JSON list of C-alpha atoms in Angstrom, two decimals:
[
{"chain": "A", "resi": 13, "resn": "GLY", "atom": "CA", "xyz": [76.61, 42.30, 83.36]},
{"chain": "A", "resi": 14, "resn": "GLU", "atom": "CA", "xyz": [79.85, 42.74, 85.36]},
{"chain": "A", "resi": 15, "resn": "SER", "atom": "CA", "xyz": [80.43, 45.73, 87.62]},
{"chain": "A", "resi": 16, "resn": "VAL", "atom": "CA", "xyz": [83.34, 48.07, 86.87]},
{"chain": "A", "resi": 17, "resn": "MET", "atom": "CA", "xyz": [85.05, 47.37, 90.20]},
{"chain": "A", "resi": 18, "resn": "SER", "atom": "CA", "xyz": [84.71, 43.61, 89.77]},
{"chain": "A", "resi": 19, "resn": "ALA", "atom": "CA", "xyz": [86.21, 43.79, 86.29]},
{"chain": "A", "resi": 20, "resn": "ALA", "atom": "CA", "xyz": [89.07, 45.93, 87.56]},
{"chain": "A", "resi": 21, "resn": "ARG", "atom": "CA", "xyz": [89.90, 43.41, 90.29]},
{"chain": "A", "resi": 22, "resn": "ARG", "atom": "CA", "xyz": [89.80, 40.54, 87.81]},
{"chain": "A", "resi": 23, "resn": "LEU", "atom": "CA", "xyz": [92.03, 42.34, 85.33]},
{"chain": "A", "resi": 24, "resn": "ARG", "atom": "CA", "xyz": [94.62, 43.24, 87.97]},
{"chain": "A", "resi": 25, "resn": "ARG", "atom": "CA", "xyz": [95.24, 39.50, 88.50]},
{"chain": "A", "resi": 26, "resn": "ARG", "atom": "CA", "xyz": [96.05, 38.87, 84.85]},
{"chain": "A", "resi": 27, "resn": "PRO", "atom": "CA", "xyz": [99.71, 38.58, 83.84]},
{"chain": "A", "resi": 28, "resn": "GLY", "atom": "CA", "xyz": [100.97, 41.54, 81.85]},
{"chain": "A", "resi": 29, "resn": "VAL", "atom": "CA", "xyz": [98.40, 44.02, 83.24]},
{"chain": "A", "resi": 30, "resn": "ALA", "atom": "CA", "xyz": [100.21, 47.05, 84.70]},
{"chain": "A", "resi": 31, "resn": "PHE", "atom": "CA", "xyz": [97.10, 48.52, 86.31]},
{"chain": "A", "resi": 32, "resn": "ALA", "atom": "CA", "xyz": [93.33, 48.36, 86.09]},
{"chain": "A", "resi": 33, "resn": "GLU", "atom": "CA", "xyz": [91.29, 51.19, 87.53]},
{"chain": "A", "resi": 34, "resn": "PRO", "atom": "CA", "xyz": [87.91, 52.71, 86.72]},
{"chain": "A", "resi": 35, "resn": "ASN", "atom": "CA", "xyz": [88.02, 55.51, 84.15]},
{"chain": "A", "resi": 36, "resn": "TYR", "atom": "CA", "xyz": [86.77, 58.10, 86.63]},
{"chain": "A", "resi": 37, "resn": "ILE", "atom": "CA", "xyz": [84.78, 61.08, 85.40]},
{"chain": "A", "resi": 38, "resn": "ALA", "atom": "CA", "xyz": [85.78, 64.59, 86.48]},
{"chain": "A", "resi": 39, "resn": "GLU", "atom": "CA", "xyz": [83.47, 67.58, 86.46]},
{"chain": "A", "resi": 40, "resn": "GLN", "atom": "CA", "xyz": [84.11, 71.28, 86.55]},
{"chain": "A", "resi": 41, "resn": "ALA", "atom": "CA", "xyz": [84.32, 72.82, 89.98]},
{"chain": "A", "resi": 42, "resn": "GLY", "atom": "CA", "xyz": [81.05, 74.41, 91.00]},
{"chain": "A", "resi": 43, "resn": "ALA", "atom": "CA", "xyz": [80.93, 78.09, 90.14]},
{"chain": "A", "resi": 44, "resn": "PHE", "atom": "CA", "xyz": [80.29, 80.46, 93.02]},
{"chain": "A", "resi": 45, "resn": "TYR", "atom": "CA", "xyz": [77.83, 83.31, 92.43]},
{"chain": "A", "resi": 46, "resn": "PRO", "atom": "CA", "xyz": [77.73, 85.76, 95.35]},
{"chain": "A", "resi": 47, "resn": "ASP", "atom": "CA", "xyz": [74.55, 87.52, 96.44]},
{"chain": "A", "resi": 48, "resn": "ASP", "atom": "CA", "xyz": [75.92, 91.08, 96.21]},
{"chain": "A", "resi": 49, "resn": "PRO", "atom": "CA", "xyz": [73.17, 93.21, 94.61]},
{"chain": "A", "resi": 50, "resn": "GLY", "atom": "CA", "xyz": [75.05, 95.92, 92.69]},
{"chain": "A", "resi": 51, "resn": "ARG", "atom": "CA", "xyz": [72.60, 98.60, 91.59]},
{"chain": "A", "resi": 52, "resn": "ALA", "atom": "CA", "xyz": [69.91, 96.05, 90.80]},
{"chain": "A", "resi": 53, "resn": "GLU", "atom": "CA", "xyz": [69.02, 95.74, 94.50]},
{"chain": "A", "resi": 54, "resn": "ALA", "atom": "CA", "xyz": [68.52, 92.01, 93.93]},
{"chain": "A", "resi": 55, "resn": "PRO", "atom": "CA", "xyz": [70.76, 89.08, 94.88]},
{"chain": "A", "resi": 56, "resn": "GLY", "atom": "CA", "xyz": [73.36, 88.49, 92.17]},
{"chain": "A", "resi": 57, "resn": "GLY", "atom": "CA", "xyz": [72.85, 91.92, 90.62]},
{"chain": "A", "resi": 58, "resn": "TRP", "atom": "CA", "xyz": [76.60, 92.55, 90.81]},
{"chain": "A", "resi": 59, "resn": "ALA", "atom": "CA", "xyz": [77.04, 90.61, 87.55]},
{"chain": "A", "resi": 60, "resn": "LYS", "atom": "CA", "xyz": [75.23, 93.30, 85.53]},
{"chain": "A", "resi": 61, "resn": "MET", "atom": "CA", "xyz": [77.87, 95.85, 86.53]},
{"chain": "A", "resi": 62, "resn": "GLN", "atom": "CA", "xyz": [80.94, 93.67, 86.88]},
{"chain": "A", "resi": 63, "resn": "TRP", "atom": "CA", "xyz": [80.73, 92.00, 83.47]},
{"chain": "A", "resi": 64, "resn": "ASN", "atom": "CA", "xyz": [84.53, 91.85, 83.47]},
{"chain": "A", "resi": 65, "resn": "MET", "atom": "CA", "xyz": [84.33, 89.25, 86.26]},
{"chain": "A", "resi": 66, "resn": "LEU", "atom": "CA", "xyz": [82.27, 86.84, 84.15]},
{"chain": "A", "resi": 67, "resn": "SER", "atom": "CA", "xyz": [83.38, 84.33, 81.51]},
{"chain": "A", "resi": 68, "resn": "GLY", "atom": "CA", "xyz": [83.66, 85.24, 77.86]},
{"chain": "A", "resi": 69, "resn": "ALA", "atom": "CA", "xyz": [84.89, 88.84, 77.87]},
{"chain": "A", "resi": 70, "resn": "GLY", "atom": "CA", "xyz": [86.01, 88.67, 81.49]},
{"chain": "A", "resi": 71, "resn": "VAL", "atom": "CA", "xyz": [88.22, 86.67, 83.85]},
{"chain": "A", "resi": 72, "resn": "ASP", "atom": "CA", "xyz": [85.61, 84.00, 84.76]},
{"chain": "A", "resi": 73, "resn": "ALA", "atom": "CA", "xyz": [85.67, 84.80, 88.47]},
{"chain": "A", "resi": 74, "resn": "PRO", "atom": "CA", "xyz": [82.76, 82.45, 89.39]},
{"chain": "A", "resi": 75, "resn": "ASP", "atom": "CA", "xyz": [84.73, 79.37, 88.31]},
{"chain": "A", "resi": 76, "resn": "ALA", "atom": "CA", "xyz": [87.90, 80.69, 89.94]},
{"chain": "A", "resi": 77, "resn": "TRP", "atom": "CA", "xyz": [85.96, 81.29, 93.16]},
{"chain": "A", "resi": 78, "resn": "GLY", "atom": "CA", "xyz": [84.59, 77.76, 92.98]},
{"chain": "A", "resi": 79, "resn": "ASN", "atom": "CA", "xyz": [88.08, 76.31, 92.52]},
{"chain": "A", "resi": 80, "resn": "LEU", "atom": "CA", "xyz": [89.40, 78.27, 95.50]},
{"chain": "A", "resi": 81, "resn": "LEU", "atom": "CA", "xyz": [86.48, 77.16, 97.66]},
{"chain": "A", "resi": 82, "resn": "ALA", "atom": "CA", "xyz": [87.23, 73.55, 96.73]},
{"chain": "A", "resi": 83, "resn": "ALA", "atom": "CA", "xyz": [90.90, 74.11, 97.58]},
{"chain": "A", "resi": 84, "resn": "GLY", "atom": "CA", "xyz": [90.03, 75.49, 101.01]},
{"chain": "A", "resi": 85, "resn": "HIS", "atom": "CA", "xyz": [91.21, 79.04, 100.27]},
{"chain": "A", "resi": 86, "resn": "PRO", "atom": "CA", "xyz": [87.99, 80.99, 99.54]},
{"chain": "A", "resi": 87, "resn": "GLY", "atom": "CA", "xyz": [88.67, 84.16, 97.64]},
{"chain": "A", "resi": 88, "resn": "GLY", "atom": "CA", "xyz": [92.43, 83.72, 97.90]},
{"chain": "A", "resi": 89, "resn": "ARG", "atom": "CA", "xyz": [92.51, 83.57, 101.69]},
{"chain": "A", "resi": 90, "resn": "GLY", "atom": "CA", "xyz": [96.06, 83.51, 102.99]},
{"chain": "A", "resi": 91, "resn": "VAL", "atom": "CA", "xyz": [97.42, 86.02, 100.47]},
{"chain": "A", "resi": 92, "resn": "THR", "atom": "CA", "xyz": [98.24, 89.66, 101.27]},
{"chain": "A", "resi": 93, "resn": "VAL", "atom": "CA", "xyz": [97.83, 92.23, 98.50]},
{"chain": "A", "resi": 94, "resn": "ALA", "atom": "CA", "xyz": [99.39, 95.67, 98.99]},
{"chain": "A", "resi": 95, "resn": "VAL", "atom": "CA", "xyz": [97.41, 98.44, 97.29]},
{"chain": "A", "resi": 96, "resn": "LEU", "atom": "CA", "xyz": [99.81, 101.34, 96.68]},
{"chain": "A", "resi": 97, "resn": "ASP", "atom": "CA", "xyz": [97.54, 104.21, 95.79]},
{"chain": "A", "resi": 98, "resn": "THR", "atom": "CA", "xyz": [95.68, 107.24, 97.16]},
{"chain": "A", "resi": 99, "resn": "GLY", "atom": "CA", "xyz": [94.80, 105.36, 100.35]},
{"chain": "A", "resi": 100, "resn": "VAL", "atom": "CA", "xyz": [91.77, 103.26, 101.20]},
{"chain": "A", "resi": 101, "resn": "ALA", "atom": "CA", "xyz": [88.54, 103.99, 103.10]},
{"chain": "A", "resi": 102, "resn": "TYR", "atom": "CA", "xyz": [89.32, 101.05, 105.38]},
{"chain": "A", "resi": 103, "resn": "ARG", "atom": "CA", "xyz": [88.39, 102.51, 108.80]},
{"chain": "A", "resi": 104, "resn": "ASN", "atom": "CA", "xyz": [86.69, 105.35, 110.64]},
{"chain": "A", "resi": 105, "resn": "TRP", "atom": "CA", "xyz": [89.15, 108.06, 111.72]},
{"chain": "A", "resi": 106, "resn": "HIS", "atom": "CA", "xyz": [88.33, 111.71, 112.39]},
{"chain": "A", "resi": 107, "resn": "GLN", "atom": "CA", "xyz": [86.32, 112.89, 109.35]},
{"chain": "A", "resi": 108, "resn": "PHE", "atom": "CA", "xyz": [86.93, 109.67, 107.40]},
{"chain": "A", "resi": 109, "resn": "ARG", "atom": "CA", "xyz": [84.47, 106.76, 107.24]},
{"chain": "A", "resi": 110, "resn": "ARG", "atom": "CA", "xyz": [84.97, 103.15, 106.26]},
{"chain": "A", "resi": 111, "resn": "SER", "atom": "CA", "xyz": [83.45, 102.06, 102.98]},
{"chain": "A", "resi": 112, "resn": "PRO", "atom": "CA", "xyz": [80.31, 100.04, 103.80]},
{"chain": "A", "resi": 113, "resn": "ASP", "atom": "CA", "xyz": [81.45, 97.07, 101.70]},
{"chain": "A", "resi": 114, "resn": "PHE", "atom": "CA", "xyz": [84.69, 96.56, 103.65]},
{"chain": "A", "resi": 115, "resn": "GLY", "atom": "CA", "xyz": [82.91, 95.16, 106.70]},
{"chain": "A", "resi": 116, "resn": "ASN", "atom": "CA", "xyz": [84.41, 91.67, 106.37]},
{"chain": "A", "resi": 117, "resn": "THR", "atom": "CA", "xyz": [87.64, 92.66, 104.62]},
{"chain": "A", "resi": 118, "resn": "ARG", "atom": "CA", "xyz": [90.88, 92.20, 106.56]},
{"chain": "A", "resi": 119, "resn": "PHE", "atom": "CA", "xyz": [93.36, 95.07, 106.43]},
{"chain": "A", "resi": 120, "resn": "VAL", "atom": "CA", "xyz": [96.98, 94.70, 107.57]},
{"chain": "A", "resi": 121, "resn": "SER", "atom": "CA", "xyz": [100.04, 96.94, 108.10]},
{"chain": "A", "resi": 122, "resn": "PRO", "atom": "CA", "xyz": [98.59, 100.24, 106.80]},
{"chain": "A", "resi": 123, "resn": "TYR", "atom": "CA", "xyz": [100.93, 103.18, 106.23]},
{"chain": "A", "resi": 124, "resn": "ASP", "atom": "CA", "xyz": [100.67, 106.68, 104.76]},
{"chain": "A", "resi": 125, "resn": "PHE", "atom": "CA", "xyz": [103.89, 107.86, 103.08]},
{"chain": "A", "resi": 126, "resn": "VAL", "atom": "CA", "xyz": [102.26, 111.16, 102.07]},
{"chain": "A", "resi": 127, "resn": "ALA", "atom": "CA", "xyz": [101.13, 112.24, 105.55]},
{"chain": "A", "resi": 128, "resn": "GLY", "atom": "CA", "xyz": [103.79, 110.22, 107.38]},
{"chain": "A", "resi": 129, "resn": "ASN", "atom": "CA", "xyz": [101.48, 108.27, 109.69]},
{"chain": "A", "resi": 130, "resn": "ARG", "atom": "CA", "xyz": [99.74, 104.91, 110.01]},
{"chain": "A", "resi": 131, "resn": "TYR", "atom": "CA", "xyz": [96.36, 106.09, 108.73]},
{"chain": "A", "resi": 132, "resn": "PRO", "atom": "CA", "xyz": [96.39, 105.91, 104.90]},
{"chain": "A", "resi": 133, "resn": "LEU", "atom": "CA", "xyz": [92.82, 107.16, 104.48]},
{"chain": "A", "resi": 134, "resn": "ASP", "atom": "CA", "xyz": [91.66, 108.00, 100.97]},
{"chain": "A", "resi": 135, "resn": "ARG", "atom": "CA", "xyz": [91.28, 111.68, 100.01]},
{"chain": "A", "resi": 136, "resn": "ASN", "atom": "CA", "xyz": [90.63, 110.88, 96.36]},
{"chain": "A", "resi": 137, "resn": "GLY", "atom": "CA", "xyz": [88.58, 107.70, 95.90]},
{"chain": "A", "resi": 138, "resn": "HIS", "atom": "CA", "xyz": [90.81, 105.90, 93.42]},
{"chain": "A", "resi": 139, "resn": "GLY", "atom": "CA", "xyz": [92.59, 103.76, 95.99]},
{"chain": "A", "resi": 140, "resn": "THR", "atom": "CA", "xyz": [89.31, 102.71, 97.57]},
{"chain": "A", "resi": 141, "resn": "PHE", "atom": "CA", "xyz": [87.99, 101.71, 94.15]},
{"chain": "A", "resi": 142, "resn": "VAL", "atom": "CA", "xyz": [91.12, 99.65, 93.44]},
{"chain": "A", "resi": 143, "resn": "ALA", "atom": "CA", "xyz": [91.05, 97.98, 96.85]},
{"chain": "A", "resi": 144, "resn": "GLY", "atom": "CA", "xyz": [87.40, 97.13, 96.28]},
{"chain": "A", "resi": 145, "resn": "GLU", "atom": "CA", "xyz": [88.13, 95.53, 92.92]},
{"chain": "A", "resi": 146, "resn": "VAL", "atom": "CA", "xyz": [90.85, 93.48, 94.58]},
{"chain": "A", "resi": 147, "resn": "GLY", "atom": "CA", "xyz": [89.19, 92.35, 97.76]},
{"chain": "A", "resi": 148, "resn": "GLU", "atom": "CA", "xyz": [86.07, 94.05, 99.07]},
{"chain": "A", "resi": 149, "resn": "SER", "atom": "CA", "xyz": [83.73, 91.88, 101.11]},
{"chain": "A", "resi": 150, "resn": "THR", "atom": "CA", "xyz": [81.73, 89.47, 98.95]},
{"chain": "A", "resi": 151, "resn": "ASN", "atom": "CA", "xyz": [78.56, 87.42, 99.36]},
{"chain": "A", "resi": 152, "resn": "ASN", "atom": "CA", "xyz": [77.42, 89.86, 102.07]},
{"chain": "A", "resi": 153, "resn": "ASN", "atom": "CA", "xyz": [74.41, 91.25, 100.18]},
{"chain": "A", "resi": 154, "resn": "VAL", "atom": "CA", "xyz": [76.11, 94.67, 99.97]},
{"chain": "A", "resi": 155, "resn": "GLY", "atom": "CA", "xyz": [77.42, 96.49, 96.91]},
{"chain": "A", "resi": 156, "resn": "LEU", "atom": "CA", "xyz": [79.71, 94.62, 94.53]},
{"chain": "A", "resi": 157, "resn": "THR", "atom": "CA", "xyz": [82.26, 91.80, 94.67]},
{"chain": "A", "resi": 158, "resn": "GLY", "atom": "CA", "xyz": [86.02, 91.65, 95.17]},
{"chain": "A", "resi": 159, "resn": "LEU", "atom": "CA", "xyz": [87.99, 89.38, 92.86]},
{"chain": "A", "resi": 160, "resn": "ALA", "atom": "CA", "xyz": [90.18, 88.10, 95.72]},
{"chain": "A", "resi": 161, "resn": "TYR", "atom": "CA", "xyz": [87.66, 88.70, 98.47]},
{"chain": "A", "resi": 162, "resn": "GLY", "atom": "CA", "xyz": [89.43, 86.39, 100.92]},
{"chain": "A", "resi": 163, "resn": "ALA", "atom": "CA", "xyz": [92.81, 88.12, 100.62]},
{"chain": "A", "resi": 164, "resn": "SER", "atom": "CA", "xyz": [94.12, 90.60, 103.18]},
{"chain": "A", "resi": 165, "resn": "ILE", "atom": "CA", "xyz": [94.61, 94.16, 101.90]},
{"chain": "A", "resi": 166, "resn": "MET", "atom": "CA", "xyz": [97.63, 96.28, 102.87]},
{"chain": "A", "resi": 167, "resn": "PRO", "atom": "CA", "xyz": [96.72, 99.96, 102.29]},
{"chain": "A", "resi": 168, "resn": "VAL", "atom": "CA", "xyz": [99.83, 102.00, 101.44]},
{"chain": "A", "resi": 169, "resn": "ARG", "atom": "CA", "xyz": [99.26, 105.64, 100.51]},
{"chain": "A", "resi": 170, "resn": "ILE", "atom": "CA", "xyz": [101.86, 106.89, 98.05]},
{"chain": "A", "resi": 171, "resn": "LEU", "atom": "CA", "xyz": [99.62, 109.24, 95.98]},
{"chain": "A", "resi": 172, "resn": "ASP", "atom": "CA", "xyz": [98.17, 112.51, 97.28]},
{"chain": "A", "resi": 173, "resn": "ALA", "atom": "CA", "xyz": [94.61, 113.84, 97.14]},
{"chain": "A", "resi": 174, "resn": "SER", "atom": "CA", "xyz": [95.15, 114.79, 93.49]},
{"chain": "A", "resi": 175, "resn": "GLY", "atom": "CA", "xyz": [96.32, 111.29, 92.61]},
{"chain": "A", "resi": 176, "resn": "LEU", "atom": "CA", "xyz": [99.96, 112.32, 92.17]},
{"chain": "A", "resi": 177, "resn": "GLY", "atom": "CA", "xyz": [103.06, 110.76, 93.69]},
{"chain": "A", "resi": 178, "resn": "ASP", "atom": "CA", "xyz": [106.79, 111.00, 93.06]},
{"chain": "A", "resi": 179, "resn": "GLU", "atom": "CA", "xyz": [109.16, 108.18, 92.23]},
{"chain": "A", "resi": 180, "resn": "ASN", "atom": "CA", "xyz": [110.90, 108.23, 95.60]},
{"chain": "A", "resi": 181, "resn": "THR", "atom": "CA", "xyz": [107.65, 107.87, 97.55]},
{"chain": "A", "resi": 182, "resn": "ILE", "atom": "CA", "xyz": [106.40, 105.06, 95.33]},
{"chain": "A", "resi": 183, "resn": "ALA", "atom": "CA", "xyz": [109.71, 103.21, 95.71]},
{"chain": "A", "resi": 184, "resn": "ARG", "atom": "CA", "xyz": [109.55, 103.58, 99.50]},
{"chain": "A", "resi": 185, "resn": "GLY", "atom": "CA", "xyz": [106.03, 102.17, 99.44]},
{"chain": "A", "resi": 186, "resn": "ILE", "atom": "CA", "xyz": [107.14, 99.12, 97.45]},
{"chain": "A", "resi": 187, "resn": "ARG", "atom": "CA", "xyz": [109.98, 98.35, 99.86]},
{"chain": "A", "resi": 188, "resn": "TYR", "atom": "CA", "xyz": [107.63, 98.82, 102.82]},
{"chain": "A", "resi": 189, "resn": "ALA", "atom": "CA", "xyz": [105.12, 96.37, 101.35]},
{"chain": "A", "resi": 190, "resn": "VAL", "atom": "CA", "xyz": [107.83, 93.77, 100.71]},
{"chain": "A", "resi": 191, "resn": "ASP", "atom": "CA", "xyz": [109.24, 94.16, 104.22]},
{"chain": "A", "resi": 192, "resn": "HIS", "atom": "CA", "xyz": [105.75, 93.75, 105.71]},
{"chain": "A", "resi": 193, "resn": "HIS", "atom": "CA", "xyz": [105.15, 90.45, 103.89]},
{"chain": "A", "resi": 194, "resn": "ALA", "atom": "CA", "xyz": [102.91, 91.41, 100.99]},
{"chain": "A", "resi": 195, "resn": "GLN", "atom": "CA", "xyz": [102.85, 88.69, 98.34]},
{"chain": "A", "resi": 196, "resn": "VAL", "atom": "CA", "xyz": [101.33, 90.90, 95.63]},
{"chain": "A", "resi": 197, "resn": "ILE", "atom": "CA", "xyz": [101.85, 94.64, 95.10]},
{"chain": "A", "resi": 198, "resn": "ASN", "atom": "CA", "xyz": [99.35, 96.54, 92.98]},
{"chain": "A", "resi": 199, "resn": "LEU", "atom": "CA", "xyz": [100.38, 99.79, 91.25]},
{"chain": "A", "resi": 200, "resn": "SER", "atom": "CA", "xyz": [97.38, 101.27, 89.45]},
{"chain": "A", "resi": 201, "resn": "LEU", "atom": "CA", "xyz": [99.43, 104.28, 88.40]},
{"chain": "A", "resi": 202, "resn": "GLU", "atom": "CA", "xyz": [101.59, 105.28, 85.48]},
{"chain": "A", "resi": 203, "resn": "PHE", "atom": "CA", "xyz": [104.05, 107.94, 84.41]},
{"chain": "A", "resi": 204, "resn": "LEU", "atom": "CA", "xyz": [103.27, 110.06, 81.36]},
{"chain": "A", "resi": 205, "resn": "PRO", "atom": "CA", "xyz": [104.88, 108.39, 78.32]},
{"chain": "A", "resi": 206, "resn": "ASN", "atom": "CA", "xyz": [106.09, 111.75, 77.02]},
{"chain": "A", "resi": 207, "resn": "GLU", "atom": "CA", "xyz": [107.98, 112.34, 80.28]},
{"chain": "A", "resi": 208, "resn": "VAL", "atom": "CA", "xyz": [109.23, 108.87, 81.23]},
{"chain": "A", "resi": 209, "resn": "SER", "atom": "CA", "xyz": [110.11, 106.69, 78.26]},
{"chain": "A", "resi": 210, "resn": "ALA", "atom": "CA", "xyz": [112.93, 104.55, 79.63]},
{"chain": "A", "resi": 211, "resn": "SER", "atom": "CA", "xyz": [113.62, 102.68, 82.85]},
{"chain": "A", "resi": 212, "resn": "ASN", "atom": "CA", "xyz": [116.90, 104.53, 83.44]},
{"chain": "A", "resi": 213, "resn": "GLN", "atom": "CA", "xyz": [114.83, 107.66, 84.12]},
{"chain": "A", "resi": 214, "resn": "ILE", "atom": "CA", "xyz": [113.28, 106.06, 87.23]},
{"chain": "A", "resi": 215, "resn": "PRO", "atom": "CA", "xyz": [116.17, 104.12, 88.79]},
{"chain": "A", "resi": 216, "resn": "GLU", "atom": "CA", "xyz": [114.81, 104.22, 92.35]},
{"chain": "A", "resi": 217, "resn": "LEU", "atom": "CA", "xyz": [111.54, 102.67, 91.28]},
{"chain": "A", "resi": 218, "resn": "VAL", "atom": "CA", "xyz": [113.25, 100.02, 89.17]},
{"chain": "A", "resi": 219, "resn": "SER", "atom": "CA", "xyz": [115.50, 99.19, 92.13]},
{"chain": "A", "resi": 220, "resn": "ALA", "atom": "CA", "xyz": [112.47, 98.81, 94.40]},
{"chain": "A", "resi": 221, "resn": "ILE", "atom": "CA", "xyz": [110.69, 96.54, 91.91]},
{"chain": "A", "resi": 222, "resn": "ASN", "atom": "CA", "xyz": [113.83, 94.40, 91.61]},
{"chain": "A", "resi": 223, "resn": "TYR", "atom": "CA", "xyz": [113.94, 94.27, 95.41]},
{"chain": "A", "resi": 224, "resn": "ALA", "atom": "CA", "xyz": [110.38, 92.88, 95.35]},
{"chain": "A", "resi": 225, "resn": "HIS", "atom": "CA", "xyz": [111.17, 90.37, 92.60]},
{"chain": "A", "resi": 226, "resn": "ARG", "atom": "CA", "xyz": [114.22, 89.02, 94.41]},
{"chain": "A", "resi": 227, "resn": "ARG", "atom": "CA", "xyz": [111.98, 88.26, 97.38]},
{"chain": "A", "resi": 228, "resn": "GLY", "atom": "CA", "xyz": [109.33, 86.50, 95.31]},
{"chain": "A", "resi": 229, "resn": "VAL", "atom": "CA", "xyz": [106.75, 89.32, 95.42]},
{"chain": "A", "resi": 230, "resn": "ILE", "atom": "CA", "xyz": [104.52, 89.79, 92.37]},
{"chain": "A", "resi": 231, "resn": "VAL", "atom": "CA", "xyz": [104.29, 93.42, 91.19]},
{"chain": "A", "resi": 232, "resn": "VAL", "atom": "CA", "xyz": [101.28, 94.36, 89.03]},
{"chain": "A", "resi": 233, "resn": "GLY", "atom": "CA", "xyz": [101.17, 97.63, 87.08]},
{"chain": "A", "resi": 234, "resn": "ALA", "atom": "CA", "xyz": [98.37, 99.32, 85.15]},
{"chain": "A", "resi": 235, "resn": "ALA", "atom": "CA", "xyz": [98.69, 99.75, 81.39]},
{"chain": "A", "resi": 236, "resn": "GLY", "atom": "CA", "xyz": [96.25, 101.11, 78.83]},
{"chain": "A", "resi": 237, "resn": "ASN", "atom": "CA", "xyz": [93.70, 102.72, 81.14]},
{"chain": "A", "resi": 238, "resn": "ASP", "atom": "CA", "xyz": [93.88, 106.01, 79.24]},
{"chain": "A", "resi": 239, "resn": "GLN", "atom": "CA", "xyz": [93.24, 104.35, 75.87]},
{"chain": "A", "resi": 240, "resn": "ASP", "atom": "CA", "xyz": [96.57, 105.60, 74.57]},
{"chain": "A", "resi": 241, "resn": "THR", "atom": "CA", "xyz": [98.33, 103.82, 71.73]},
{"chain": "A", "resi": 242, "resn": "ARG", "atom": "CA", "xyz": [101.53, 103.81, 73.81]},
{"chain": "A", "resi": 243, "resn": "ILE", "atom": "CA", "xyz": [102.01, 101.53, 76.82]},
{"chain": "A", "resi": 244, "resn": "ALA", "atom": "CA", "xyz": [103.16, 103.50, 79.85]},
{"chain": "A", "resi": 245, "resn": "TYR", "atom": "CA", "xyz": [105.35, 100.70, 81.24]}
]
C-alpha cells in the first residue's frame, strides 16, 4: 500500500542505506520508418527494396534512426561523408541534372580530380548510387532512403566515366577530403587482386590513408562486391 517514492524516501533515512531510488524501466528507442515509397508507390515501400536496412539480415536502420532522433542528430546530422567515386548527380550543370531524391541533401566542398574543376558530376551512375545509399533525402515521399540521411555529402570524383581511376588520383582525393574536414571517407572501389596483392605496390594510397587516420578520419573500403573468394583489400 506504500508508493515507490514514499518507500524510497523512508529507506534513504535508514542507517546503512547507501541509496534508495526507484528501479526505473527503460524502453527501446522508437524506430523511425520513413515514408519513401520505393517502387511500391506507397508510403514505406522502401523497405521492400532496401531489406539490408532492416533488422535481421540487415543493419537495423529504423532503430538506429530512432536513436539518432532521440539524441538530436537525425540521420547523423553534423557528420560529413566524402564519397570518392565517379561523381554524384548533386546539381544541375550544363547537360547534367540533379537526382530527384537529393532535394534535401546537403553537399559540401565538391571537386573533380578527373576533369580538374569543382563540378564532380557523375558520368557513370555508380557514385550517385553510393551517395544515395549513404545520405539521399529521406522521409520525403520520394524514392528510397539514405542510411545517414542527415549527413552532409562531399562529392569527390576520382574515377572516370568507365569507373576507372589511378592510385595517384585516388590518393589526392583522400587528402583533399581530409583537408576539407570530412569525418568519413568512402571508397567503393578496389584494385584487381591479381594485379595488386600487397600494400607496398600502392604506397601513395597507403600514405594518404595513413594521413587520414592520423587526423581521426574514418576510411571505409569495399570488399567482396564481386563475390570473389579473395578480399581485394
